[in-house]
Short mmCIF file of C-alpha atoms in Angstrom, two decimals:
data_model
loop_
_atom_site.label_atom_id
_atom_site.label_comp_id
_atom_site.label_asym_id
_atom_site.label_seq_id
_atom_site.Cartn_x
_atom_site.Cartn_y
_atom_site.Cartn_z
CA LEU A 1 47.95 -5.84 -9.18
CA ALA A 2 48.35 -6.39 -5.46
CA GLN A 3 52.06 -5.66 -5.78
CA VAL A 4 51.32 -2.45 -7.71
CA SER A 5 48.79 -1.38 -5.09
CA ARG A 6 51.45 -1.68 -2.40
CA GLY A 7 53.25 1.21 -4.11
CA ASP A 8 50.33 3.50 -3.21
CA VAL A 9 48.97 3.30 -6.77
CA SER A 10 45.23 3.67 -7.28
CA GLY A 11 42.56 5.26 -9.45
CA ALA A 12 43.29 5.95 -13.10
CA SER A 13 46.97 4.99 -12.77
CA LEU A 14 46.15 1.52 -11.45
CA ALA A 15 43.45 1.12 -14.12
CA VAL A 16 45.87 1.96 -16.94
CA ILE A 17 48.58 -0.38 -15.57
CA SER A 18 46.00 -3.16 -15.28
CA ALA A 19 44.78 -2.64 -18.85
CA LEU A 20 48.23 -2.28 -20.37
CA THR A 21 49.87 -5.26 -18.68
CA LEU A 22 46.99 -7.71 -18.14
CA GLY A 23 44.33 -6.58 -20.61
CA ASP A 24 41.88 -5.95 -17.75
CA LYS A 25 39.99 -2.73 -18.60
CA ARG A 26 37.21 -3.06 -16.03
CA MET A 27 38.63 -0.30 -13.82
CA ILE A 28 38.94 2.27 -16.62
CA ASP A 29 36.23 4.92 -16.38
CA ARG A 30 34.61 6.83 -19.23
CA HIS A 31 36.82 9.90 -18.81
CA VAL A 32 40.05 7.91 -19.25
CA ARG A 33 38.62 6.06 -22.25
CA THR A 34 37.66 9.37 -23.87
CA VAL A 35 41.09 10.89 -23.25
CA TYR A 36 42.87 7.94 -24.82
CA SER A 37 40.46 7.82 -27.75
CA VAL A 38 40.58 11.54 -28.57
CA SER A 39 44.37 11.66 -28.29
CA GLY A 40 44.74 8.60 -30.52
CA ALA A 41 46.19 6.25 -27.88
CA SER A 42 43.39 3.69 -27.58
CA HIS A 43 45.68 0.99 -28.99
CA VAL A 44 47.78 1.27 -25.83
CA LEU A 45 44.91 0.05 -23.63
CA ALA A 46 44.13 -3.03 -25.74
CA LEU A 47 46.46 -6.03 -25.66
CA SER A 48 47.35 -6.26 -29.32
CA GLY A 49 50.24 -6.23 -31.75
CA LEU A 50 51.95 -3.34 -29.97
CA HIS A 51 52.27 -5.21 -26.67
CA ILE A 52 53.19 -8.51 -28.29
CA ALA A 53 55.85 -6.77 -30.39
CA ILE A 54 57.31 -5.01 -27.34
CA ILE A 55 57.60 -8.29 -25.44
CA TYR A 56 58.98 -10.17 -28.46
CA THR A 57 61.56 -7.46 -29.14
CA LEU A 58 62.77 -7.50 -25.53
CA LEU A 59 63.10 -11.28 -25.61
CA MET A 60 65.06 -11.20 -28.88
CA LEU A 61 67.42 -8.62 -27.40
CA LEU A 62 68.00 -10.91 -24.43
CA LEU A 63 68.19 -14.09 -26.53
CA ASP A 64 70.16 -12.78 -29.47
CA GLY A 65 71.56 -15.78 -31.32
CA ARG A 66 72.05 -14.29 -34.76
CA ARG A 67 75.67 -15.38 -35.11
CA LEU A 68 74.85 -19.07 -35.16
CA PHE A 69 71.93 -20.33 -37.21
CA ARG A 70 70.85 -22.95 -34.67
CA LEU A 71 71.01 -20.47 -31.82
CA ARG A 72 68.99 -17.98 -33.85
CA ILE A 73 66.25 -20.55 -34.39
CA ALA A 74 66.29 -21.56 -30.72
CA ALA A 75 66.10 -17.92 -29.63
CA ARG A 76 63.09 -17.22 -31.82
CA LEU A 77 61.29 -20.40 -30.76
CA LEU A 78 61.88 -19.57 -27.09
CA ALA A 79 60.68 -16.01 -27.65
CA ILE A 80 57.53 -17.24 -29.41
CA ALA A 81 56.85 -19.78 -26.63
CA THR A 82 57.23 -17.04 -24.01
CA VAL A 83 54.88 -14.75 -25.93
CA TRP A 84 52.22 -17.48 -25.99
CA TRP A 85 52.78 -18.09 -22.26
CA TYR A 86 52.07 -14.39 -21.68
CA VAL A 87 48.97 -14.52 -23.91
CA MET A 88 47.60 -17.43 -21.87
CA ILE A 89 48.34 -15.64 -18.59
CA VAL A 90 46.26 -12.63 -19.65
CA GLY A 91 43.30 -14.85 -20.54
CA LEU A 92 43.69 -15.47 -24.29
CA PRO A 93 42.01 -12.26 -25.52
CA VAL A 94 41.15 -12.42 -29.22
CA SER A 95 43.37 -9.47 -30.20
CA ALA A 96 46.41 -10.88 -28.38
CA VAL A 97 45.88 -14.39 -29.77
CA ARG A 98 45.60 -12.99 -33.29
CA SER A 99 48.74 -10.90 -32.86
CA ALA A 100 50.74 -13.76 -31.33
CA LEU A 101 49.64 -16.12 -34.10
CA MET A 102 50.55 -13.59 -36.77
CA LEU A 103 53.94 -12.95 -35.16
CA SER A 104 54.62 -16.68 -34.82
CA VAL A 105 53.88 -17.41 -38.47
CA CYS A 106 55.87 -14.43 -39.73
CA SER A 107 58.82 -15.18 -37.46
CA VAL A 108 59.05 -18.86 -38.41
CA VAL A 109 58.75 -18.10 -42.12
CA ALA A 110 61.34 -15.32 -41.86
CA VAL A 111 63.83 -17.69 -40.20
CA ALA A 112 63.17 -20.41 -42.76
CA ASN A 113 63.66 -18.06 -45.71
CA ARG A 114 66.30 -15.84 -44.04
CA GLU A 115 64.60 -12.74 -45.37
CA GLY A 116 62.59 -9.81 -44.09
CA LEU A 117 58.90 -9.69 -43.31
CA SER A 118 56.96 -9.26 -46.54
CA LEU A 119 53.38 -9.11 -47.78
CA ASP A 120 53.62 -12.83 -48.61
CA HIS A 121 54.31 -13.61 -44.94
CA LEU A 122 51.49 -11.32 -43.86
CA ALA A 123 49.10 -13.05 -46.26
CA LEU A 124 50.12 -16.45 -44.88
CA ALA A 125 49.53 -15.24 -41.34
CA ALA A 126 46.11 -13.89 -42.31
CA PHE A 127 45.26 -17.23 -43.95
CA VAL A 128 46.20 -19.14 -40.78
CA VAL A 129 44.18 -16.79 -38.56
CA VAL A 130 41.10 -17.06 -40.78
CA ALA A 131 41.50 -20.84 -41.03
CA VAL A 132 41.52 -21.09 -37.23
CA SER A 133 38.75 -18.50 -36.74
CA PRO A 134 36.78 -17.77 -39.95
CA MET A 135 34.66 -15.09 -38.29
CA SER A 136 37.78 -12.99 -37.75
CA VAL A 137 37.29 -11.38 -41.14
CA PHE A 138 34.32 -9.48 -39.67
CA ASP A 139 36.28 -8.38 -36.58
CA VAL A 140 37.31 -4.71 -36.58
CA GLY A 141 40.56 -5.48 -34.77
CA PHE A 142 41.51 -8.11 -37.34
CA GLN A 143 40.86 -5.74 -40.23
CA MET A 144 42.73 -2.83 -38.68
CA SER A 145 45.74 -4.84 -37.48
CA PHE A 146 46.44 -6.48 -40.82
CA ILE A 147 45.81 -3.32 -42.80
CA ALA A 148 48.12 -1.41 -40.46
CA VAL A 149 50.95 -3.91 -40.93
CA ALA A 150 50.41 -4.02 -44.69
CA SER A 151 50.50 -0.23 -44.83
CA ILE A 152 53.75 -0.21 -42.82
CA LEU A 153 55.35 -2.74 -45.16
CA LEU A 154 54.32 -0.76 -48.22
CA PHE A 155 54.84 2.85 -47.17
CA VAL A 156 57.74 2.88 -44.70
CA PRO A 157 60.48 2.08 -47.27
CA GLN A 158 59.16 4.78 -49.59
CA MET A 159 58.87 7.36 -46.82
CA GLU A 160 62.42 6.64 -45.68
CA ARG A 161 63.71 7.16 -49.22
CA LEU A 162 61.73 10.34 -49.81
CA LEU A 163 61.83 12.02 -46.39
CA PHE A 164 64.93 10.76 -44.61
CA ARG A 165 67.65 10.38 -47.22
CA SER A 166 70.17 12.58 -45.43
CA PRO A 167 73.00 10.67 -43.66
CA ILE A 168 72.14 12.41 -40.40
CA TRP A 169 68.96 10.32 -40.17
CA GLN A 170 71.02 7.12 -40.21
CA ARG A 171 72.54 7.87 -36.82
CA GLN A 172 71.07 7.21 -33.41
CA PRO A 173 68.87 8.65 -31.98
CA MET A 174 67.74 10.25 -35.25
CA ARG A 175 67.21 6.76 -36.67
CA TRP A 176 64.68 6.09 -33.91
CA VAL A 177 62.93 9.41 -34.58
CA SER A 178 62.65 8.77 -38.33
CA GLY A 179 61.43 5.23 -37.68
CA MET A 180 58.75 6.41 -35.27
CA VAL A 181 57.58 9.05 -37.73
CA THR A 182 57.43 6.75 -40.76
CA VAL A 183 55.79 3.83 -38.94
CA SER A 184 53.19 6.09 -37.28
CA LEU A 185 52.36 7.87 -40.55
CA ALA A 186 52.18 4.62 -42.51
CA ALA A 187 49.97 2.86 -39.95
CA GLN A 188 47.67 5.88 -39.66
CA LEU A 189 47.41 6.11 -43.44
CA GLY A 190 46.23 2.51 -43.55
CA VAL A 191 43.75 2.48 -40.66
CA SER A 192 42.30 6.02 -40.83
CA PRO A 193 39.54 5.14 -43.35
CA LEU A 194 38.41 2.23 -41.16
CA THR A 195 38.64 4.34 -38.00
CA ALA A 196 36.48 7.02 -39.57
CA TYR A 197 33.99 4.42 -40.83
CA TYR A 198 33.62 2.41 -37.62
CA PHE A 199 34.13 5.08 -34.95
CA GLY A 200 33.45 8.38 -36.75
CA ARG A 201 36.62 9.94 -35.35
CA PHE A 202 40.05 11.04 -36.53
CA SER A 203 42.71 11.97 -33.96
CA PHE A 204 44.65 14.93 -35.32
CA TYR A 205 47.70 14.75 -33.03
CA PHE A 206 48.32 11.00 -33.38
CA LEU A 207 51.99 11.52 -34.23
CA ILE A 208 52.70 13.45 -31.03
CA THR A 209 50.69 10.89 -29.08
CA ASN A 210 52.73 7.97 -30.40
CA PHE A 211 56.00 9.67 -29.44
CA ILE A 212 54.70 9.73 -25.86
CA ALA A 213 52.47 6.67 -25.55
CA ILE A 214 54.67 4.00 -27.16
CA PRO A 215 57.86 4.66 -25.12
CA MET A 216 55.74 4.92 -21.96
CA ALA A 217 54.00 1.65 -22.80
CA MET A 218 57.40 -0.01 -23.18
CA LEU A 219 58.53 1.47 -19.86
CA LEU A 220 55.40 0.27 -18.05
CA LEU A 221 55.60 -3.25 -19.52
CA TYR A 222 59.29 -3.63 -18.73
CA GLY A 223 58.79 -2.13 -15.26
CA ALA A 224 55.91 -4.50 -14.51
CA LEU A 225 58.05 -7.45 -15.62
CA ALA A 226 60.93 -6.33 -13.39
CA MET A 227 58.58 -5.87 -10.44
CA PHE A 228 57.15 -9.37 -11.02
CA LEU A 229 60.60 -10.97 -11.18
CA LEU A 230 61.80 -9.08 -8.09
CA SER A 231 58.66 -9.69 -6.01
CA TRP A 232 60.80 -11.60 -3.49
CA GLN A 233 62.50 -8.28 -2.67
CA PRO A 234 59.72 -6.21 -1.01
CA VAL A 235 61.70 -2.96 -0.91
CA VAL A 236 62.81 -3.10 -4.55
CA SER A 237 59.42 -4.26 -5.86
CA GLY A 238 57.74 -1.52 -3.81
CA LEU A 239 59.96 1.14 -5.38
CA LEU A 240 59.25 -0.27 -8.82
CA ALA A 241 55.51 -0.23 -8.09
CA TYR A 242 55.72 3.41 -7.02
CA GLY A 243 57.65 4.19 -10.22
CA LEU A 244 55.00 2.42 -12.31
CA GLY A 245 52.27 4.50 -10.70
CA SER A 246 54.17 7.72 -11.35
CA ALA A 247 54.81 6.75 -14.97
CA ALA A 248 51.15 5.86 -15.53
CA GLN A 249 50.05 9.16 -14.00
CA LEU A 250 52.50 11.03 -16.23
CA LEU A 251 51.13 9.21 -19.28
CA ASN A 252 47.54 10.03 -18.32
CA ASP A 253 48.35 13.70 -17.75
CA ALA A 254 50.24 14.01 -21.04
CA LEU A 255 47.42 12.42 -23.05
CA ALA A 256 44.83 14.57 -21.26
CA LEU A 257 46.85 17.63 -22.29
CA ILE A 258 46.90 16.45 -25.92
CA ALA A 259 43.18 15.63 -25.86
CA GLY A 260 42.49 19.16 -24.61
CA LEU A 261 44.28 20.87 -27.49
CA PRO A 262 42.21 22.68 -30.14
CA MET A 263 41.12 20.37 -32.96
CA ALA A 264 42.42 17.34 -31.08
CA SER A 265 40.01 15.16 -33.04
CA ILE A 266 37.47 15.40 -35.82
CA GLU A 267 34.19 13.96 -34.58
CA ASN A 268 31.01 12.51 -36.09
CA ILE A 269 32.54 11.49 -39.40
CA ALA A 270 29.97 9.66 -41.53
CA ILE A 271 31.19 7.80 -44.62
CA SER A 272 29.73 4.89 -46.58
CA PRO A 273 31.48 1.61 -47.42
CA TRP A 274 31.91 2.74 -51.02
CA GLN A 275 33.58 5.93 -49.83
CA VAL A 276 35.97 3.83 -47.74
CA VAL A 277 36.82 1.84 -50.87
CA ALA A 278 37.37 5.08 -52.80
CA VAL A 279 39.69 6.42 -50.10
CA TYR A 280 41.74 3.23 -50.19
CA GLY A 281 41.90 3.61 -53.95
CA VAL A 282 43.49 7.03 -53.42
CA VAL A 283 45.88 5.50 -50.87
CA VAL A 284 46.97 2.91 -53.45
CA LEU A 285 47.55 5.66 -56.02
CA VAL A 286 49.67 7.56 -53.48
CA TRP A 287 51.76 4.44 -52.88
CA LEU A 288 52.23 3.88 -56.61
CA GLY A 289 53.40 7.47 -57.00
CA MET A 290 55.84 7.14 -54.10
CA ARG A 291 57.11 3.85 -55.53
CA MET A 292 57.80 5.44 -58.90
CA ILE A 293 59.73 8.28 -57.26
CA GLY A 294 61.59 6.46 -54.50
CA GLY A 295 61.81 2.85 -55.58
CA TYR A 296 60.47 -0.26 -53.89
CA GLY A 297 61.82 -1.87 -50.73
CA VAL A 298 60.84 -4.38 -48.08
CA MET A 299 60.76 -3.42 -44.42
CA ARG A 300 62.42 -5.72 -41.90
CA PRO A 301 60.94 -5.05 -38.43
CA PHE A 302 62.04 -6.64 -35.13
CA GLY A 303 65.37 -7.66 -36.72
CA MET A 304 63.69 -10.24 -39.00
CA GLY A 305 65.94 -11.10 -41.89
CA ASN A 306 68.72 -8.69 -40.97
CA GLU A 307 71.16 -11.52 -40.37
CA PRO A 308 74.07 -11.81 -42.82
#
């Protein structure tokens, strides 16, 4: 944070960088919290599966050992160890610990079975988390994170078959666009009933928000890592700090613009637990219908199980 401050970064920009990289949200004021909540970007400010996945993906890109089985195992173990090192640095927040534990279990099982991430792996990860911390089942973050991943595993393959069959969507960067759309829609479909129940809010422009917030979160995390590694070069680290501040300010302004749009969010939603169950029943029926039309598939995120 001292290095970032040297780049003339302060106020809301410094607060967002602190929350996104270190999980320290003490500097975030009510206005910034409201903007991120209304626009549907609150998950960016909490160290959770998004941040752990970004770090893990970067490490796997740098430590790609897919051609040799032993190297592949070593790369994943080193990536997992580094993720846990990061989690300890930021103070072992519950959400980050849960996400790192889930990723560790799923990654090890995926390597052992040489297959993609499935609901069986997710169930095993949930079992391990609950065994370590039984009270997690009552935690909102635990419920939403596992339901979001389960929804992604179930709905993304069907959405890809139904919405993005054309060969043009198999090329970059259209592949990235279709992936962002399907993952965002699937995750939102899974967590929206819980969001409405616990927080009484539904962010209408969540898809636009994710197209802005997720790439910017990756940029800020990677930039902070580069600044940390190059701290022995004051000029370079200072330029990186200035760039981080500019990027954070751009993110804040973009989300404030989205939050100010008409019907940015539906407020004061009041539903009962039984209504939540009924909504999830409808979600299951939608998935069954999509499965009958498009066929069933298993998603393989983060490169898990894509090895020949």
